[in-house]
Amino acid sequence: MARNDRRREPRFDDSDDDGELRAERRPPPRARAKKKAKARRASSGSLFGSLIYWAFTLGLWGAIGGGALAVYYGSQLPPIDQLAIPKRPPNIAILSAEGELLANRGDTGGAAIRISDLPPYLPKAFIAIEDRRFYSHWGVDPQGIGRALLRNVTGRGGMQGGSTLTQQLAKNLFLTQERTISRKIQEAILALWLEHKFSKDQILELYLNRVYFGSGAYGVEAASERYFGHSARTATLSEAAVLAGLMKAPSKLAPDRNPQGATERAAQVVAAMAQEGHISEAMAKTALAHPARARHDTGAGSINYAADYVMDMLDDTIGAIDQDIVVTTTIDERLQTVAEGALKEELDRKGAKFGVTQGAIVSLDPNGAIRALVGGRDYSESQFNRAVSAKRQPGSAFKPFVYLAGLEHGLTPDTVREDGPLNVKGWQPENYSHEYFGPVTLTRALSLSLNTVAVRVGLEVGAKTVVKTAHRLGIQSELQPNASIALGTSEVTPLELVAAYAPFANGGIGVQPYIITKVKTAAGKTLYQRKAASFGRVIEPQYVAMMNTMMQETLLTGTARKAELPGWQAAGKTGTSQDFRDAWFVGYTSRLVTGVWLGNDDNSPTKKASGGNLPVEIWSRYMTIAHKGVPVAGLASGAWRPETAAAVDEVVAKPLDDLIGIFTGAARQPEPPRESRAARPAPAAERLRDEKPTAQTAPETDETATIPAPPPPRPRAARPQAIDDLLPPEDIPGAAPAPARPHRGERAPSPPSVEEDERNFVEKLFGGG
């Protein structure tokens, strides 16, 4: 029994600590612990090994897959040995006549610039914010990619792409802006090729000249000119920070559109530069205390109208452009600014009152050089160049060509024609006031813009002759040869109308308006140099003198009497089309020929804006400033002078006769007064001085249309034939006009007293006192 008591039976309960069913003797606790540790080590070792195995396997397959993708997408690129940097689109630098930069044109909008010409902190600003490890990686930066992925996952620092400057350059040079895996792979391949092909500084220079900075500016030079108005060579630290900050979002952070956003981004750039040791803490504090401010073009930058016209003319001047060029123009930057300001200020003050929304100004030298060209009120709102492209009815501003045709067919400024009702095959042109003034001289008819007289003269010489005359002087648009051509019903552009007035200012020489004087390459090679050229004589000198005499009266007593240009001899003509749709004034001196047009783009009527009000005011403001400091010179006078000059002897003799009569008692018999070009209109004519709209609808007519016969001219004194006799005596400063004959509805002026005659005589002989 004792033996059986010592026997151990297997246990099947769960009282054991390990919860195991055992049939054998349990080992000691220490042995059991060692066995467990060994089992755990074997298990973990097996897991780690598995991880290593699968990581290697997946990595290998990933490398194979990545390599396959690289080979596939790389095969879609040009062969590496044939890969070349695309040629940079040429830039066109447009200079003023004085050599100042006016604008850049071309796909880049700025000239290429070398990195050595830039302030050191400018390229470092791009490195600090875009690619801190630029000088240490080999085109693709795994560390940068990992850092960007980590920040994107954690949401710290915003979304980042991890592309290097080299990758960004590759994208700009060779690829599109799409965000796809294929593009990123090709970008990496091209970045590696760029790093192999070029040095780091060369890559950085390419980058700064090719990337987009918003507002149409490609390259750091174009961006600096666009936003700050000067070259990147002189950019400040705060400006450099703004330019570098644009890389994140060029359009969104443009300093002229979002100054606050641009300033905040620039502060991040400055902080990054200081952190990387590119600038000192003092420089950083100064830059942050004085943030950059973008330049805002005054008056909406009208110089762009001139720059656009330069680009249009370049095609005909040098043809295709395949390199950077520099274009010197005729534009005077000061006059351009004055013209722009005069137009904008007048429209701001009175545009709403007169229902005028747009305008244009063209100013030429008498030889055809364009000195100022304003194609609209605000270039940022409308790029349509009204100065060179808008065709509008010139109204009475066309009448000088009608009267010139009349002079060339035997009329003179003193020729008298009837201002009265007229019927041309059912068309009955009339003056705006519905009043007529009977017999008037052509000079007075032009100065007061009497429509019936202009139509009579046009019909006398023939509509086709008028058209030929206008085309000869420089009008290029098609003109309709009908009776209404005398009232300016065929449309023309402001530029061609102003150019057609130039022969009156220069003595009769036809001109071709031009804006380009010289074209050179960036290296200085001359591609084009304008030579002096003209259309030759288009008006004989005696007719130039006659027309200048007639159109001077427009500013003295006619529709442009509000024009002011102290000290200068000026002439011109106003114009207003039907329903006040167009208001013009073209006036000139011996130095400048300037035309102003006002109206609406939709051709809607204005609120009685006429050539004699707003355009004259704009012209006066511009021309007054433009002529400051310029030596005074008169208009061409030729050998002709008005018939009233024949009365000089009478002007001299009359006071002497009166003085003699005092002592002898013999009174000189007065002669009836004669029509004079300088006679001031009586009150009834005052209502016609402000230019009124001309009728635009008229029937077609032939050259022989019948009109009421004009009244016969009054007898005139015999005119001297010798040229010397046509000029005033040297000892008389000027010929006094004879008193005007009163017209219908006028009161005869009272004759001057003897004392007044004597005083006038002395003043004329000795200049007064």
Coordinates of N, CA and C in Angstrom, one line a residue, residues 245-398:
G245 N 8.9 85.4 -53.7 CA 7.7 84.9 -53.1 C 6.6 84.6 -54.2
L246 N 6.7 85.2 -55.4 CA 5.7 85.0 -56.4 C 5.7 83.6 -57.0
M247 N 6.8 82.8 -56.8 CA 6.9 81.5 -57.3 C 5.8 80.6 -56.8
K248 N 5.3 80.9 -55.6 CA 4.3 80.0 -55.0 C 2.9 80.1 -55.7
A249 N 2.6 81.4 -56.1 CA 1.3 81.6 -56.8 C 1.4 83.0 -57.5
P250 N 2.0 83.0 -58.8 CA 2.3 84.2 -59.4 C 1.1 85.2 -59.6
S251 N 0.0 84.6 -60.0 CA -1.2 85.5 -60.2 C -1.8 86.0 -58.9
K252 N -1.9 85.0 -57.9 CA -2.6 85.3 -56.7 C -1.8 86.3 -55.8
L253 N -0.4 86.3 -55.9 CA 0.4 87.1 -55.0 C 1.0 88.3 -55.7
A254 N 0.5 88.6 -56.9 CA 1.1 89.8 -57.7 C 0.9 91.0 -56.8
P255 N 2.0 91.8 -56.6 CA 2.0 92.9 -55.6 C 1.1 94.0 -56.1
D256 N 0.8 94.2 -57.4 CA -0.1 95.2 -57.8 C -1.5 94.9 -57.6
R257 N -1.8 93.6 -57.4 CA -3.2 93.1 -57.2 C -3.5 92.7 -55.8
N258 N -2.5 92.2 -55.2 CA -2.7 91.7 -53.8 C -1.5 92.1 -53.0
P259 N -1.4 93.4 -52.6 CA -0.2 93.9 -51.9 C 0.0 93.3 -50.5
Q260 N -1.1 93.0 -49.9 CA -1.0 92.4 -48.5 C -0.5 91.0 -48.6
G261 N -1.0 90.2 -49.5 CA -0.5 88.8 -49.7 C 0.9 88.8 -50.1
A262 N 1.3 89.7 -51.0 CA 2.7 89.7 -51.5 C 3.6 90.1 -50.3
T263 N 3.2 91.0 -49.5 CA 4.0 91.4 -48.4 C 4.2 90.3 -47.3
E264 N 3.1 89.6 -47.1 CA 3.2 88.5 -46.1 C 4.1 87.4 -46.6
R265 N 4.0 87.1 -47.9 CA 4.9 86.0 -48.5 C 6.3 86.5 -48.5
A266 N 6.6 87.8 -48.8 CA 7.9 88.3 -48.8 C 8.6 88.2 -47.4
A267 N 7.7 88.4 -46.4 CA 8.3 88.3 -45.0 C 8.7 86.9 -44.8
Q268 N 8.0 85.9 -45.3 CA 8.5 84.5 -45.2 C 9.8 84.2 -45.9
V269 N 10.0 84.9 -47.0 CA 11.2 84.7 -47.8 C 12.4 85.4 -47.0
V270 N 12.1 86.5 -46.4 CA 13.2 87.2 -45.7 C 13.6 86.4 -44.5
A271 N 12.6 85.8 -43.8 CA 12.9 84.9 -42.6 C 13.7 83.7 -43.0
A272 N 13.4 83.1 -44.2 CA 14.1 81.9 -44.7 C 15.5 82.3 -45.0
M273 N 15.7 83.5 -45.6 CA 17.1 83.9 -46.0 C 17.9 84.1 -44.7
A274 N 17.3 84.7 -43.7 CA 18.1 84.9 -42.5 C 18.4 83.6 -41.8
Q275 N 17.5 82.7 -41.8 CA 17.7 81.4 -41.2 C 18.8 80.6 -41.9
E276 N 18.9 80.8 -43.2 CA 19.9 80.1 -44.0 C 21.3 80.8 -44.0
G277 N 21.3 82.0 -43.4 CA 22.5 82.8 -43.3 C 22.9 83.6 -44.6
H278 N 21.9 83.8 -45.4 CA 22.1 84.5 -46.7 C 22.2 86.0 -46.4
I279 N 21.5 86.5 -45.4 CA 21.5 87.9 -45.0 C 21.6 87.9 -43.4
S280 N 22.0 89.1 -43.0 CA 22.2 89.3 -41.5 C 20.8 89.6 -40.9
E281 N 20.8 89.5 -39.6 CA 19.5 89.8 -38.9 C 19.2 91.3 -39.1
A282 N 20.2 92.2 -39.1 CA 19.9 93.6 -39.3 C 19.3 93.9 -40.7
M283 N 19.8 93.2 -41.7 CA 19.3 93.3 -43.1 C 17.8 92.8 -43.1
A284 N 17.6 91.7 -42.4 CA 16.2 91.2 -42.4 C 15.2 92.2 -41.7
K285 N 15.7 92.8 -40.6 CA 14.8 93.7 -39.9 C 14.5 94.9 -40.8
T286 N 15.5 95.4 -41.5 CA 15.3 96.5 -42.3 C 14.3 96.2 -43.5
A287 N 14.5 95.0 -44.1 CA 13.6 94.7 -45.2 C 12.2 94.5 -44.7
L288 N 12.0 93.9 -43.5 CA 10.7 93.8 -43.0 C 10.0 95.1 -42.6
A289 N 10.9 96.0 -42.2 CA 10.3 97.3 -41.8 C 10.0 98.2 -42.9
H290 N 10.6 97.9 -44.1 CA 10.3 98.7 -45.3 C 9.9 97.8 -46.5
P291 N 8.7 97.2 -46.4 CA 8.3 96.3 -47.5 C 8.2 97.0 -48.8
A292 N 8.4 96.2 -49.9 CA 8.3 96.8 -51.3 C 6.9 97.2 -51.6
R293 N 6.8 98.2 -52.5 CA 5.5 98.7 -53.0 C 5.5 98.6 -54.5
A294 N 4.5 98.0 -55.0 CA 4.5 97.9 -56.5 C 4.2 99.3 -57.1
R295 N 4.7 99.4 -58.4 CA 4.4 100.7 -59.1 C 3.0 100.6 -59.7
H296 N 2.3 101.6 -59.7 CA 1.0 101.7 -60.3 C 1.1 102.7 -61.4
D297 N 0.8 102.3 -62.7 CA 0.9 103.2 -63.8 C -0.1 104.3 -63.6
T298 N 0.3 105.6 -63.8 CA -0.6 106.7 -63.7 C -1.4 106.8 -65.0
G299 N -2.7 107.1 -64.9 CA -3.5 107.2 -66.1 C -3.7 106.0 -66.9
A300 N -3.6 104.8 -66.2 CA -3.8 103.5 -66.9 C -2.8 103.2 -67.9
G301 N -1.6 103.8 -67.9 CA -0.5 103.4 -68.8 C -0.8 103.5 -70.3
S302 N -1.1 104.7 -70.8 CA -1.5 104.8 -72.2 C -0.3 104.6 -73.1
I303 N 0.9 104.5 -72.5 CA 2.1 104.2 -73.4 C 1.9 102.9 -74.1
N304 N 1.1 102.0 -73.5 CA 0.9 100.7 -74.1 C 0.2 100.8 -75.4
Y305 N -0.6 101.8 -75.6 CA -1.2 102.0 -77.0 C -0.1 102.3 -78.0
A306 N 0.8 103.1 -77.6 CA 2.0 103.4 -78.5 C 2.8 102.1 -78.7
A307 N 3.0 101.4 -77.7 CA 3.8 100.1 -77.8 C 3.1 99.1 -78.7
D308 N 1.8 99.0 -78.6 CA 1.1 98.1 -79.4 C 1.2 98.5 -80.9
Y309 N 1.2 99.8 -81.1 CA 1.3 100.3 -82.5 C 2.7 100.0 -83.1
V310 N 3.7 100.1 -82.2 CA 5.1 99.8 -82.6 C 5.2 98.3 -83.0
M311 N 4.5 97.4 -82.3 CA 4.6 96.0 -82.6 C 3.9 95.8 -84.0
D312 N 2.8 96.5 -84.2 CA 2.1 96.4 -85.5 C 3.0 96.8 -86.7
M313 N 3.8 97.9 -86.5 CA 4.7 98.4 -87.5 C 5.9 97.6 -87.7
L314 N 6.4 96.8 -86.7 CA 7.6 96.1 -86.8 C 7.5 95.0 -87.9
D315 N 6.4 94.4 -88.1 CA 6.3 93.4 -89.1 C 6.7 93.9 -90.5
D316 N 6.3 95.2 -90.8 CA 6.6 95.8 -92.1 C 8.0 96.4 -92.1
T317 N 8.6 96.5 -90.9 CA 9.9 97.2 -90.8 C 11.0 96.2 -90.9
I318 N 11.0 95.1 -90.1 CA 12.1 94.2 -90.2 C 11.7 92.7 -90.4
G319 N 10.4 92.5 -90.5 CA 9.9 91.1 -90.7 C 10.0 90.3 -89.4
A320 N 10.3 89.0 -89.6 CA 10.3 88.0 -88.4 C 11.4 88.4 -87.4
I321 N 11.1 88.2 -86.2 CA 12.0 88.6 -85.1 C 12.5 87.3 -84.4
D322 N 13.8 87.0 -84.4 CA 14.3 85.8 -83.8 C 15.3 86.0 -82.8
Q323 N 15.5 87.2 -82.3 CA 16.4 87.6 -81.3 C 15.9 88.8 -80.5
D324 N 16.5 89.1 -79.4 CA 16.2 90.3 -78.6 C 16.6 91.5 -79.4
I325 N 15.6 92.5 -79.5 CA 15.9 93.7 -80.2 C 15.5 94.9 -79.4
V326 N 16.1 96.1 -79.8 CA 15.8 97.3 -79.1 C 15.3 98.3 -80.2
V327 N 14.1 98.8 -79.9 CA 13.4 99.7 -80.9 C 13.4 101.1 -80.4
T328 N 14.0 102.0 -81.1 CA 13.9 103.5 -80.7 C 12.7 104.1 -81.4
T329 N 11.9 104.8 -80.7 CA 10.7 105.4 -81.3 C 10.8 106.9 -81.3
T330 N 9.7 107.5 -81.9 CA 9.6 109.0 -81.9 C 8.9 109.5 -80.7
I331 N 8.4 108.7 -79.9 CA 7.5 109.1 -78.7 C 8.3 109.9 -77.7
D332 N 7.8 111.1 -77.4 CA 8.3 111.9 -76.3 C 7.6 111.5 -75.0
E333 N 8.3 110.9 -74.1 CA 7.6 110.4 -72.9 C 6.9 111.5 -72.1
R334 N 7.5 112.7 -72.1 CA 6.8 113.8 -71.4 C 5.5 114.2 -72.1
L335 N 5.5 114.3 -73.4 CA 4.3 114.7 -74.1 C 3.3 113.6 -74.0
Q336 N 3.7 112.4 -74.0 CA 2.8 111.3 -73.9 C 2.0 111.4 -72.5
T337 N 2.8 111.7 -71.5 CA 2.2 111.8 -70.2 C 1.2 113.0 -70.1
V338 N 1.6 114.1 -70.7 CA 0.8 115.3 -70.7 C -0.5 115.0 -71.5
A339 N -0.4 114.4 -72.6 CA -1.6 114.1 -73.4 C -2.5 113.1 -72.7
E340 N -2.0 112.1 -72.1 CA -2.8 111.2 -71.3 C -3.5 111.9 -70.2
G341 N -2.8 112.7 -69.5 CA -3.4 113.4 -68.3 C -4.5 114.4 -68.8
A342 N -4.3 115.1 -69.9 CA -5.2 116.1 -70.4 C -6.5 115.4 -70.8
L343 N -6.4 114.2 -71.4 CA -7.6 113.5 -71.8 C -8.4 112.9 -70.6
K344 N -7.6 112.3 -69.8 CA -8.3 111.6 -68.6 C -8.9 112.6 -67.7
E345 N -8.2 113.7 -67.4 CA -8.8 114.7 -66.5 C -10.0 115.4 -67.0
E346 N -10.0 115.7 -68.3 CA -11.2 116.3 -68.9 C -12.4 115.4 -68.9
L347 N -12.2 114.1 -69.2 CA -13.3 113.1 -69.2 C -13.7 112.9 -67.8
D348 N -12.8 112.9 -66.8 CA -13.2 112.7 -65.4 C -14.1 113.9 -65.0
R349 N -13.8 115.1 -65.4 CA -14.5 116.3 -65.0 C -15.8 116.5 -65.7
K350 N -15.8 116.3 -67.0 CA -17.0 116.6 -67.8 C -17.5 115.5 -68.7
G351 N -16.9 114.3 -68.6 CA -17.4 113.3 -69.5 C -18.8 112.9 -69.2
A352 N -19.2 112.7 -67.9 CA -20.6 112.4 -67.6 C -21.5 113.4 -68.0
K353 N -21.2 114.7 -67.8 CA -22.1 115.8 -68.2 C -22.4 115.8 -69.7
F354 N -21.4 115.5 -70.5 CA -21.6 115.6 -71.9 C -21.8 114.2 -72.5
G355 N -21.9 113.2 -71.7 CA -22.2 111.8 -72.2 C -21.1 111.3 -73.1
V356 N -19.8 111.6 -72.7 CA -18.7 111.1 -73.5 C -17.9 110.1 -72.6
T357 N -17.6 109.0 -73.2 CA -16.9 107.9 -72.4 C -15.5 107.6 -72.9
Q358 N -15.2 108.0 -74.2 CA -13.9 107.7 -74.8 C -13.3 108.8 -75.5
G359 N -12.0 108.7 -75.8 CA -11.3 109.7 -76.5 C -10.0 109.2 -77.1
A360 N -9.4 110.0 -77.9 CA -8.1 109.7 -78.5 C -7.3 111.0 -78.8
I361 N -6.0 110.9 -78.7 CA -5.2 112.1 -79.0 C -4.0 111.6 -79.9
V362 N -3.7 112.3 -81.0 CA -2.6 112.0 -81.8 C -1.8 113.4 -82.0
S363 N -0.5 113.3 -81.7 CA 0.3 114.5 -81.9 C 1.5 114.2 -82.7
L364 N 1.7 114.9 -83.8 CA 2.8 114.7 -84.7 C 3.7 115.9 -84.8
D365 N 5.0 115.7 -85.1 CA 5.8 116.7 -85.7 C 5.3 117.0 -87.1
P366 N 5.6 118.2 -87.6 CA 5.1 118.5 -89.0 C 5.8 117.6 -90.0
N367 N 6.8 116.8 -89.7 CA 7.4 115.9 -90.6 C 6.9 114.5 -90.5
G368 N 5.9 114.3 -89.6 CA 5.2 113.0 -89.5 C 5.6 112.2 -88.3
A369 N 6.6 112.6 -87.5 CA 7.0 111.8 -86.4 C 6.0 111.8 -85.3
I370 N 5.5 110.7 -84.8 CA 4.5 110.6 -83.8 C 5.1 110.9 -82.4
R371 N 4.7 112.0 -81.8 CA 5.3 112.4 -80.5 C 4.4 111.9 -79.3
A372 N 3.1 111.8 -79.5 CA 2.2 111.2 -78.5 C 1.1 110.5 -79.1
L373 N 0.7 109.4 -78.5 CA -0.4 108.6 -79.1 C -1.2 108.0 -78.0
V374 N -2.4 108.5 -77.8 CA -3.3 108.0 -76.7 C -4.5 107.4 -77.4
G375 N -4.6 106.1 -77.2 CA -5.7 105.4 -77.9 C -7.0 105.2 -77.2
G376 N -7.1 105.7 -75.9 CA -8.3 105.5 -75.1 C -8.1 106.1 -73.8
R377 N -9.2 106.0 -73.0 CA -9.2 106.6 -71.7 C -8.4 105.8 -70.7
D378 N -8.5 104.5 -70.8 CA -7.8 103.6 -69.8 C -7.4 102.3 -70.5
Y379 N -6.1 102.1 -70.7 CA -5.6 100.9 -71.4 C -6.0 99.6 -70.6
S380 N -6.0 99.7 -69.3 CA -6.3 98.5 -68.5 C -7.8 98.0 -68.7
E381 N -8.7 98.9 -69.1 CA -10.1 98.6 -69.3 C -10.3 98.2 -70.8
S382 N -9.6 98.8 -71.7 CA -9.8 98.6 -73.1 C -8.5 98.8 -73.9
Q383 N -8.1 97.7 -74.6 CA -6.8 97.8 -75.3 C -7.1 98.2 -76.8
F384 N -8.3 98.5 -77.2 CA -8.6 98.9 -78.5 C -8.0 100.3 -78.7
N385 N -7.2 100.4 -79.8 CA -6.5 101.7 -80.0 C -7.3 102.6 -81.0
R386 N -8.0 103.5 -80.4 CA -8.9 104.3 -81.2 C -8.1 105.3 -82.0
A387 N -6.9 105.6 -81.6 CA -6.1 106.6 -82.3 C -5.8 106.1 -83.7
V388 N -5.6 104.8 -83.9 CA -5.1 104.3 -85.2 C -6.1 103.4 -85.8
S389 N -7.1 102.9 -85.1 CA -8.0 101.9 -85.6 C -9.5 102.3 -85.7
A390 N -9.9 103.3 -84.9 CA -11.3 103.7 -84.9 C -11.6 104.6 -86.1
K391 N -12.6 104.2 -86.9 CA -13.0 105.0 -88.0 C -14.3 105.7 -87.7
R392 N -14.2 107.1 -87.7 CA -15.3 107.9 -87.3 C -15.5 109.0 -88.3
Q393 N -16.7 109.6 -88.3 CA -17.0 110.7 -89.2 C -16.3 111.9 -88.7
P394 N -15.5 112.6 -89.5 CA -14.8 113.8 -89.0 C -15.7 115.1 -89.0
G395 N -16.9 115.0 -89.6 CA -17.7 116.2 -89.6 C -17.0 117.4 -90.3
S396 N -17.1 118.6 -89.7 CA -16.5 119.8 -90.3 C -15.0 119.8 -90.3
A397 N -14.4 118.9 -89.5 CA -12.9 118.8 -89.6 C -12.4 118.4 -90.9
F398 N -13.3 117.9 -91.8 CA -12.9 117.5 -93.1 C -13.0 118.7 -94.1

